[in-house]
PDB file of C-alpha atoms in Angstrom:
ATOM      1  CA  ASP A   1      24.096  -6.438  -0.130  1.00 64.00           C
ATOM      2  CA  GLY A   2      21.857  -3.399  -0.459  1.00 71.00           C
ATOM      3  CA  GLY A   3      20.738  -1.627   2.642  1.00 93.00           C
ATOM      4  CA  ILE A   4      20.941   1.302   5.007  1.00 96.00           C
ATOM      5  CA  THR A   5      23.849   1.731   7.372  1.00 96.00           C
ATOM      6  CA  GLN A   6      23.946   3.983  10.397  1.00 97.00           C
ATOM      7  CA  SER A   7      27.066   4.615  12.368  1.00 91.00           C
ATOM      8  CA  PRO A   8      27.994   4.420  15.095  1.00 92.00           C
ATOM      9  CA  LYS A   9      25.590   2.081  16.883  1.00 94.00           C
ATOM     10  CA  TYR A  10      26.154   3.843  20.216  1.00 95.00           C
ATOM     11  CA  LEU A  11      27.288   7.440  20.663  1.00 95.00           C
ATOM     12  CA  PHE A  12      28.094   9.328  23.829  1.00 94.00           C
ATOM     13  CA  ARG A  13      28.513  13.094  24.067  1.00 92.00           C
ATOM     14  CA  LYS A  14      28.763  15.787  26.657  1.00 92.00           C
ATOM     15  CA  GLU A  15      26.048  18.383  26.920  1.00 91.00           C
ATOM     16  CA  GLY A  16      26.748  21.447  24.780  1.00 91.00           C
ATOM     17  CA  GLN A  17      28.495  19.557  21.987  1.00 92.00           C
ATOM     18  CA  ASN A  18      27.145  19.148  18.474  1.00 94.00           C
ATOM     19  CA  VAL A  19      27.163  15.601  17.151  1.00 95.00           C
ATOM     20  CA  THR A  20      26.594  14.208  13.655  1.00 96.00           C
ATOM     21  CA  LEU A  21      24.912  10.873  12.991  1.00 97.00           C
ATOM     22  CA  SER A  22      25.687   9.104   9.753  1.00 97.00           C
ATOM     23  CA  CYS A  23      23.160   7.496   7.393  1.00 98.00           C
ATOM     24  CA  GLU A  24      24.173   5.886   4.108  1.00 97.00           C
ATOM     25  CA  GLN A  25      22.068   3.843   1.688  1.00 97.00           C
ATOM     26  CA  ASN A  26      22.998   1.893  -1.434  1.00 95.00           C
ATOM     27  CA  LEU A  27      19.429   1.133  -2.465  1.00 92.00           C
ATOM     28  CA  ASN A  28      19.338   3.984  -4.998  1.00 92.00           C
ATOM     29  CA  HIS A  29      16.374   5.406  -3.092  1.00 92.00           C
ATOM     30  CA  ASP A  30      15.344   8.973  -3.737  1.00 92.00           C
ATOM     31  CA  ALA A  31      13.867   9.894  -0.369  1.00 93.00           C
ATOM     32  CA  MET A  32      15.482   9.690   3.048  1.00 95.00           C
ATOM     33  CA  TYR A  33      14.139  10.312   6.539  1.00 96.00           C
ATOM     34  CA  TRP A  34      15.297  10.834  10.104  1.00 98.00           C
ATOM     35  CA  TYR A  35      13.140   9.771  13.034  1.00 97.00           C
ATOM     36  CA  ARG A  36      13.580  10.035  16.751  1.00 97.00           C
ATOM     37  CA  GLN A  37      12.290   7.236  18.997  1.00 96.00           C
ATOM     38  CA  ASP A  38      11.657   7.630  22.716  1.00 94.00           C
ATOM     39  CA  PRO A  39      10.079   4.947  24.937  1.00 89.00           C
ATOM     40  CA  GLY A  40       6.292   4.969  24.582  1.00 87.00           C
ATOM     41  CA  GLN A  41       6.384   7.775  21.996  1.00 89.00           C
ATOM     42  CA  GLY A  42       6.589   5.871  18.752  1.00 91.00           C
ATOM     43  CA  LEU A  43       8.584   7.419  15.911  1.00 95.00           C
ATOM     44  CA  ARG A  44       8.595  11.144  15.339  1.00 95.00           C
ATOM     45  CA  LEU A  45       9.788  12.681  12.092  1.00 96.00           C
ATOM     46  CA  ILE A  46      12.711  15.095  12.352  1.00 97.00           C
ATOM     47  CA  TYR A  47      13.657  15.870   8.741  1.00 97.00           C
ATOM     48  CA  TYR A  48      13.140  14.339   5.324  1.00 96.00           C
ATOM     49  CA  SER A  49      14.567  14.780   1.858  1.00 95.00           C
ATOM     50  CA  GLN A  50      12.917  13.855  -1.423  1.00 91.00           C
ATOM     51  CA  ILE A  51      15.857  14.732  -3.671  1.00 91.00           C
ATOM     52  CA  VAL A  52      19.485  15.794  -3.460  1.00 94.00           C
ATOM     53  CA  ASN A  53      20.110  19.329  -2.200  1.00 96.00           C
ATOM     54  CA  ASP A  54      16.570  19.649  -0.847  1.00 95.00           C
ATOM     55  CA  PHE A  55      15.058  18.759   2.530  1.00 97.00           C
ATOM     56  CA  GLN A  56      12.051  19.644   4.663  1.00 96.00           C
ATOM     57  CA  LYS A  57      11.393  19.937   8.370  1.00 97.00           C
ATOM     58  CA  GLY A  58       9.363  17.240  10.021  1.00 95.00           C
ATOM     59  CA  ASP A  59       7.364  17.466  13.212  1.00 94.00           C
ATOM     60  CA  ILE A  60      10.262  17.982  15.626  1.00 96.00           C
ATOM     61  CA  ALA A  61      13.039  19.716  13.659  1.00 97.00           C
ATOM     62  CA  GLU A  62      14.075  22.225  16.329  1.00 96.00           C
ATOM     63  CA  GLY A  63      17.640  21.660  17.472  1.00 96.00           C
ATOM     64  CA  TYR A  64      18.529  19.474  14.488  1.00 97.00           C
ATOM     65  CA  SER A  65      20.056  20.106  11.061  1.00 97.00           C
ATOM     66  CA  VAL A  66      20.628  17.962   7.970  1.00 98.00           C
ATOM     67  CA  SER A  67      22.278  18.050   4.572  1.00 97.00           C
ATOM     68  CA  ARG A  68      21.704  16.062   1.381  1.00 97.00           C
ATOM     69  CA  GLU A  69      24.713  16.615  -0.854  1.00 97.00           C
ATOM     70  CA  LYS A  70      24.682  13.088  -2.243  1.00 97.00           C
ATOM     71  CA  LYS A  71      21.799  10.733  -3.016  1.00 96.00           C
ATOM     72  CA  GLU A  72      23.332   8.042  -0.817  1.00 97.00           C
ATOM     73  CA  SER A  73      23.931  10.115   2.289  1.00 98.00           C
ATOM     74  CA  PHE A  74      21.732  12.054   4.722  1.00 98.00           C
ATOM     75  CA  PRO A  75      23.655  13.008   7.878  1.00 98.00           C
ATOM     76  CA  LEU A  76      21.850  14.418  10.899  1.00 98.00           C
ATOM     77  CA  THR A  77      23.471  16.915  13.258  1.00 97.00           C
ATOM     78  CA  VAL A  78      22.118  17.151  16.767  1.00 96.00           C
ATOM     79  CA  THR A  79      23.003  20.638  17.941  1.00 94.00           C
ATOM     80  CA  SER A  80      23.466  21.976  21.424  1.00 90.00           C
ATOM     81  CA  ALA A  81      20.111  23.725  20.996  1.00 89.00           C
ATOM     82  CA  GLN A  82      18.281  20.396  21.219  1.00 90.00           C
ATOM     83  CA  LYS A  83      17.011  20.361  24.794  1.00 90.00           C
ATOM     84  CA  ASN A  84      16.710  16.618  25.250  1.00 92.00           C
ATOM     85  CA  PRO A  85      18.910  14.870  22.694  1.00 94.00           C
ATOM     86  CA  THR A  86      19.237  11.474  24.363  1.00 96.00           C
ATOM     87  CA  ALA A  87      17.213   9.080  22.197  1.00 96.00           C
ATOM     88  CA  PHE A  88      17.323   6.324  19.590  1.00 96.00           C
ATOM     89  CA  TYR A  89      17.663   7.780  16.085  1.00 97.00           C
ATOM     90  CA  LEU A  90      16.455   5.913  13.016  1.00 97.00           C
ATOM     91  CA  CYS A  91      17.176   6.651   9.390  1.00 97.00           C
ATOM     92  CA  ALA A  92      14.906   5.399   6.612  1.00 96.00           C
ATOM     93  CA  SER A  93      14.670   5.597   2.847  1.00 95.00           C
ATOM     94  CA  LYS A  94      12.241   4.810   0.080  1.00 93.00           C
ATOM     95  CA  THR A  95      11.882   4.907  -3.689  1.00 86.00           C
ATOM     96  CA  GLN A  96      10.184   7.609  -5.739  1.00 75.00           C
ATOM     97  CA  ALA A  97       7.895  10.065  -4.054  1.00 57.00           C
ATOM     98  CA  SER A  98       4.670   8.285  -4.967  1.00 55.00           C
ATOM     99  CA  SER A  99       5.377   5.230  -2.806  1.00 70.00           C
ATOM    100  CA  TYR A 100       5.074   5.004   0.976  1.00 83.00           C
ATOM    101  CA  GLU A 101       6.974   1.892   2.030  1.00 89.00           C
ATOM    102  CA  GLN A 102      10.053   2.936   4.000  1.00 93.00           C
ATOM    103  CA  TYR A 103      13.128   0.844   4.738  1.00 94.00           C
ATOM    104  CA  PHE A 104      14.950   1.413   8.009  1.00 96.00           C
ATOM    105  CA  GLY A 105      18.525   1.366   9.160  1.00 97.00           C
ATOM    106  CA  PRO A 106      19.639  -0.286  12.427  1.00 96.00           C
ATOM    107  CA  GLY A 107      19.595   2.971  14.402  1.00 96.00           C
ATOM    108  CA  THR A 108      22.009   4.966  16.539  1.00 97.00           C
ATOM    109  CA  ARG A 109      21.522   5.315  20.268  1.00 96.00           C
ATOM    110  CA  LEU A 110      22.722   8.734  21.383  1.00 96.00           C
ATOM    111  CA  THR A 111      23.367   9.461  25.041  1.00 96.00           C
ATOM    112  CA  VAL A 112      24.159  12.997  26.123  1.00 93.00           C
ATOM    113  CA  THR A 113      25.279  13.636  29.694  1.00 92.00           C
TER     114      THR A 113
ATOM    115  CA  ALA B   1      -5.240  15.145   9.524  1.00 77.00           C
ATOM    116  CA  GLN B   2      -4.087  11.591   9.664  1.00 82.00           C
ATOM    117  CA  SER B   3      -3.424   9.832  12.952  1.00 89.00           C
ATOM    118  CA  VAL B   4      -2.847   6.351  14.325  1.00 95.00           C
ATOM    119  CA  THR B   5      -3.942   4.863  17.634  1.00 96.00           C
ATOM    120  CA  GLN B   6      -2.611   1.572  18.919  1.00 97.00           C
ATOM    121  CA  LEU B   7      -4.678   0.204  21.765  1.00 94.00           C
ATOM    122  CA  GLY B   8      -2.531  -1.289  24.482  1.00 93.00           C
ATOM    123  CA  SER B   9       1.098  -0.366  24.956  1.00 95.00           C
ATOM    124  CA  HIS B  10       1.803  -3.884  26.259  1.00 97.00           C
ATOM    125  CA  VAL B  11       0.199  -7.169  25.262  1.00 98.00           C
ATOM    126  CA  SER B  12       1.135 -10.505  26.792  1.00 98.00           C
ATOM    127  CA  VAL B  13       0.137 -13.889  25.366  1.00 98.00           C
ATOM    128  CA  SER B  14       1.110 -17.477  25.961  1.00 98.00           C
ATOM    129  CA  GLU B  15       3.076 -19.406  23.397  1.00 97.00           C
ATOM    130  CA  GLY B  16       0.621 -20.951  20.933  1.00 97.00           C
ATOM    131  CA  ALA B  17      -2.145 -18.445  21.706  1.00 98.00           C
ATOM    132  CA  LEU B  18      -3.729 -15.996  19.296  1.00 98.00           C
ATOM    133  CA  VAL B  19      -1.968 -12.676  18.854  1.00 98.00           C
ATOM    134  CA  LEU B  20      -4.189  -9.623  18.303  1.00 98.00           C
ATOM    135  CA  LEU B  21      -2.668  -6.146  18.146  1.00 98.00           C
ATOM    136  CA  ARG B  22      -5.092  -3.318  17.550  1.00 98.00           C
ATOM    137  CA  CYS B  23      -4.657  -0.311  15.287  1.00 97.00           C
ATOM    138  CA  ASN B  24      -7.181   2.374  14.434  1.00 97.00           C
ATOM    139  CA  TYR B  25      -6.453   5.188  12.054  1.00 95.00           C
ATOM    140  CA  SER B  26      -7.858   8.493  11.003  1.00 91.00           C
ATOM    141  CA  SER B  27      -7.462   9.653   7.419  1.00 85.00           C
ATOM    142  CA  SER B  28      -9.338  12.032   5.150  1.00 79.00           C
ATOM    143  CA  VAL B  29      -8.204  10.130   2.058  1.00 81.00           C
ATOM    144  CA  PRO B  30      -7.925   6.419   1.278  1.00 82.00           C
ATOM    145  CA  PRO B  31      -5.009   5.333   3.414  1.00 88.00           C
ATOM    146  CA  TYR B  32      -2.020   3.147   2.873  1.00 92.00           C
ATOM    147  CA  LEU B  33      -1.464   1.142   6.070  1.00 94.00           C
ATOM    148  CA  PHE B  34       1.581  -0.634   7.410  1.00 96.00           C
ATOM    149  CA  TRP B  35       2.713  -2.832  10.282  1.00 98.00           C
ATOM    150  CA  TYR B  36       6.376  -2.831  11.254  1.00 98.00           C
ATOM    151  CA  VAL B  37       8.197  -4.930  13.863  1.00 98.00           C
ATOM    152  CA  GLN B  38      11.174  -3.830  15.941  1.00 97.00           C
ATOM    153  CA  TYR B  39      13.437  -6.123  17.951  1.00 94.00           C
ATOM    154  CA  PRO B  40      15.440  -4.574  20.808  1.00 89.00           C
ATOM    155  CA  ASN B  41      18.013  -2.015  19.693  1.00 86.00           C
ATOM    156  CA  GLN B  42      17.305  -2.626  16.035  1.00 92.00           C
ATOM    157  CA  GLY B  43      15.618  -0.822  13.183  1.00 94.00           C
ATOM    158  CA  LEU B  44      12.096  -1.453  11.945  1.00 96.00           C
ATOM    159  CA  GLN B  45      11.234  -4.278   9.582  1.00 96.00           C
ATOM    160  CA  LEU B  46       8.125  -4.242   7.411  1.00 95.00           C
ATOM    161  CA  LEU B  47       5.669  -7.009   8.316  1.00 97.00           C
ATOM    162  CA  LEU B  48       2.908  -6.213   5.850  1.00 96.00           C
ATOM    163  CA  LYS B  49       1.139  -3.396   4.063  1.00 94.00           C
ATOM    164  CA  TYR B  50      -2.246  -2.503   2.626  1.00 94.00           C
ATOM    165  CA  THR B  51      -2.384  -0.211  -0.384  1.00 90.00           C
ATOM    166  CA  THR B  52      -5.376  -1.192  -2.526  1.00 86.00           C
ATOM    167  CA  GLY B  53      -7.230  -4.363  -3.440  1.00 88.00           C
ATOM    168  CA  ALA B  54      -7.743  -7.305  -1.099  1.00 91.00           C
ATOM    169  CA  THR B  55      -8.494  -6.133   2.405  1.00 92.00           C
ATOM    170  CA  LEU B  56      -6.943  -9.181   4.088  1.00 96.00           C
ATOM    171  CA  VAL B  57      -3.197  -8.826   3.821  1.00 96.00           C
ATOM    172  CA  LYS B  58      -0.707 -11.563   4.609  1.00 97.00           C
ATOM    173  CA  GLY B  59       2.769 -10.722   5.775  1.00 96.00           C
ATOM    174  CA  ILE B  60       5.941 -12.367   6.949  1.00 95.00           C
ATOM    175  CA  ASN B  61       6.269 -14.744   9.909  1.00 94.00           C
ATOM    176  CA  GLY B  62       2.613 -15.835   9.716  1.00 96.00           C
ATOM    177  CA  PHE B  63       1.111 -12.427  10.479  1.00 98.00           C
ATOM    178  CA  GLU B  64      -1.884 -10.973   8.706  1.00 98.00           C
ATOM    179  CA  ALA B  65      -4.041  -7.862   8.981  1.00 98.00           C
ATOM    180  CA  GLU B  66      -7.453  -6.862   7.734  1.00 96.00           C
ATOM    181  CA  PHE B  67      -8.347  -3.398   6.507  1.00 95.00           C
ATOM    182  CA  LYS B  68     -11.843  -2.493   7.688  1.00 95.00           C
ATOM    183  CA  LYS B  69     -12.848   0.856   6.289  1.00 92.00           C
ATOM    184  CA  SER B  70     -16.132   1.034   8.216  1.00 92.00           C
ATOM    185  CA  GLU B  71     -14.284   0.556  11.497  1.00 94.00           C
ATOM    186  CA  THR B  72     -11.169   2.532  10.443  1.00 94.00           C
ATOM    187  CA  SER B  73      -9.125  -0.378  11.719  1.00 96.00           C
ATOM    188  CA  PHE B  74      -6.137  -2.421  10.629  1.00 97.00           C
ATOM    189  CA  HIS B  75      -5.616  -4.987  13.382  1.00 98.00           C
ATOM    190  CA  LEU B  76      -2.673  -7.389  13.249  1.00 98.00           C
ATOM    191  CA  THR B  77      -3.194 -11.066  14.024  1.00 98.00           C
ATOM    192  CA  LYS B  78      -1.299 -14.319  14.186  1.00 98.00           C
ATOM    193  CA  PRO B  79      -3.060 -17.599  15.000  1.00 97.00           C
ATOM    194  CA  SER B  80      -0.312 -19.061  17.170  1.00 98.00           C
ATOM    195  CA  ALA B  81       2.323 -17.014  18.987  1.00 98.00           C
ATOM    196  CA  HIS B  82       5.941 -18.085  19.028  1.00 97.00           C
ATOM    197  CA  MET B  83       8.601 -16.984  21.485  1.00 97.00           C
ATOM    198  CA  SER B  84      10.435 -15.283  18.626  1.00 96.00           C
ATOM    199  CA  ASP B  85       7.433 -12.955  18.089  1.00 97.00           C
ATOM    200  CA  ALA B  86       8.323 -11.020  21.239  1.00 97.00           C
ATOM    201  CA  ALA B  87       9.081  -7.524  19.967  1.00 97.00           C
ATOM    202  CA  GLU B  88       7.537  -4.084  19.570  1.00 97.00           C
ATOM    203  CA  TYR B  89       5.024  -3.573  16.776  1.00 98.00           C
ATOM    204  CA  PHE B  90       4.199  -0.291  15.095  1.00 97.00           C
ATOM    205  CA  CYS B  91       1.205   0.568  12.954  1.00 97.00           C
ATOM    206  CA  ALA B  92       1.649   3.389  10.411  1.00 96.00           C
ATOM    207  CA  VAL B  93      -0.587   5.311   8.015  1.00 93.00           C
ATOM    208  CA  SER B  94       0.355   7.301   4.948  1.00 86.00           C
ATOM    209  CA  ARG B  95       0.355  11.060   5.260  1.00 84.00           C
ATOM    210  CA  GLY B  96       0.041  13.564   2.452  1.00 76.00           C
ATOM    211  CA  SER B  97       1.271  13.205  -1.100  1.00 74.00           C
ATOM    212  CA  GLN B  98       4.988  13.202  -0.361  1.00 74.00           C
ATOM    213  CA  GLY B  99       5.112   9.649   0.894  1.00 78.00           C
ATOM    214  CA  ASN B 100       5.450  10.326   4.604  1.00 88.00           C
ATOM    215  CA  LEU B 101       4.181   8.015   7.335  1.00 92.00           C
ATOM    216  CA  ILE B 102       2.628   8.643  10.721  1.00 93.00           C
ATOM    217  CA  PHE B 103       3.433   5.989  13.314  1.00 95.00           C
ATOM    218  CA  GLY B 104       1.486   4.824  16.311  1.00 95.00           C
ATOM    219  CA  LYS B 105       3.162   4.731  19.705  1.00 96.00           C
ATOM    220  CA  GLY B 106       3.801   1.011  19.460  1.00 96.00           C
ATOM    221  CA  THR B 107       2.671  -2.152  21.231  1.00 97.00           C
ATOM    222  CA  LYS B 108       5.192  -4.309  23.017  1.00 97.00           C
ATOM    223  CA  LEU B 109       4.332  -7.990  22.681  1.00 98.00           C
ATOM    224  CA  SER B 110       5.517 -10.461  25.303  1.00 97.00           C
ATOM    225  CA  VAL B 111       5.193 -14.208  24.763  1.00 98.00           C
ATOM    226  CA  LYS B 112       5.110 -16.467  27.828  1.00 97.00           C
ATOM    227  CA  PRO B 113       6.292 -20.062  27.643  1.00 95.00           C
TER     228      PRO B 113
END
């Protein structure tokens, strides 16, 4: 079955540690996105990538980094510079740049203590 | 700049009653509009979308929405609520030419027996 997988579902880290969240898609989609979701805040865009080896900052990129070495994969690293990293992280993808409909993964809930 | 406002962070209806979730948008260009649904600790699932053409859009699970340009609205409705409709609903509008979306803060729908 085609889809987007995010692993793990739940992730716990100590403050000061970097952590990488996985996002893989087998939909052959060109573009991929990372969003952060906090209660009552909706979804906020962290980073996005339209093609391999290229990505752009979203609205809240500070304290995060990404890579896009393969079309299928778009990992997100939450660095120790992110002041409030505890949140629900959602990965999404879509087809060529002219379309807008995004497909979402199941999310990873990150808790940093 | 584009923006989305969802009126009411929580809406409660009785089973069998009309569901009305409100969404107003701001866009300097003809918008593409979306409604997504999110069940607890899951990703977002597309309910319906408006791109061009017919302004009344039908989606999955009996939901529909009407694009009203004069009112800059895209309200989501369902004639008869079911317990399984309890979830959080997000309205989104297209942003820019790169296919990005801006999301509203969400409306949590509760359905009472």
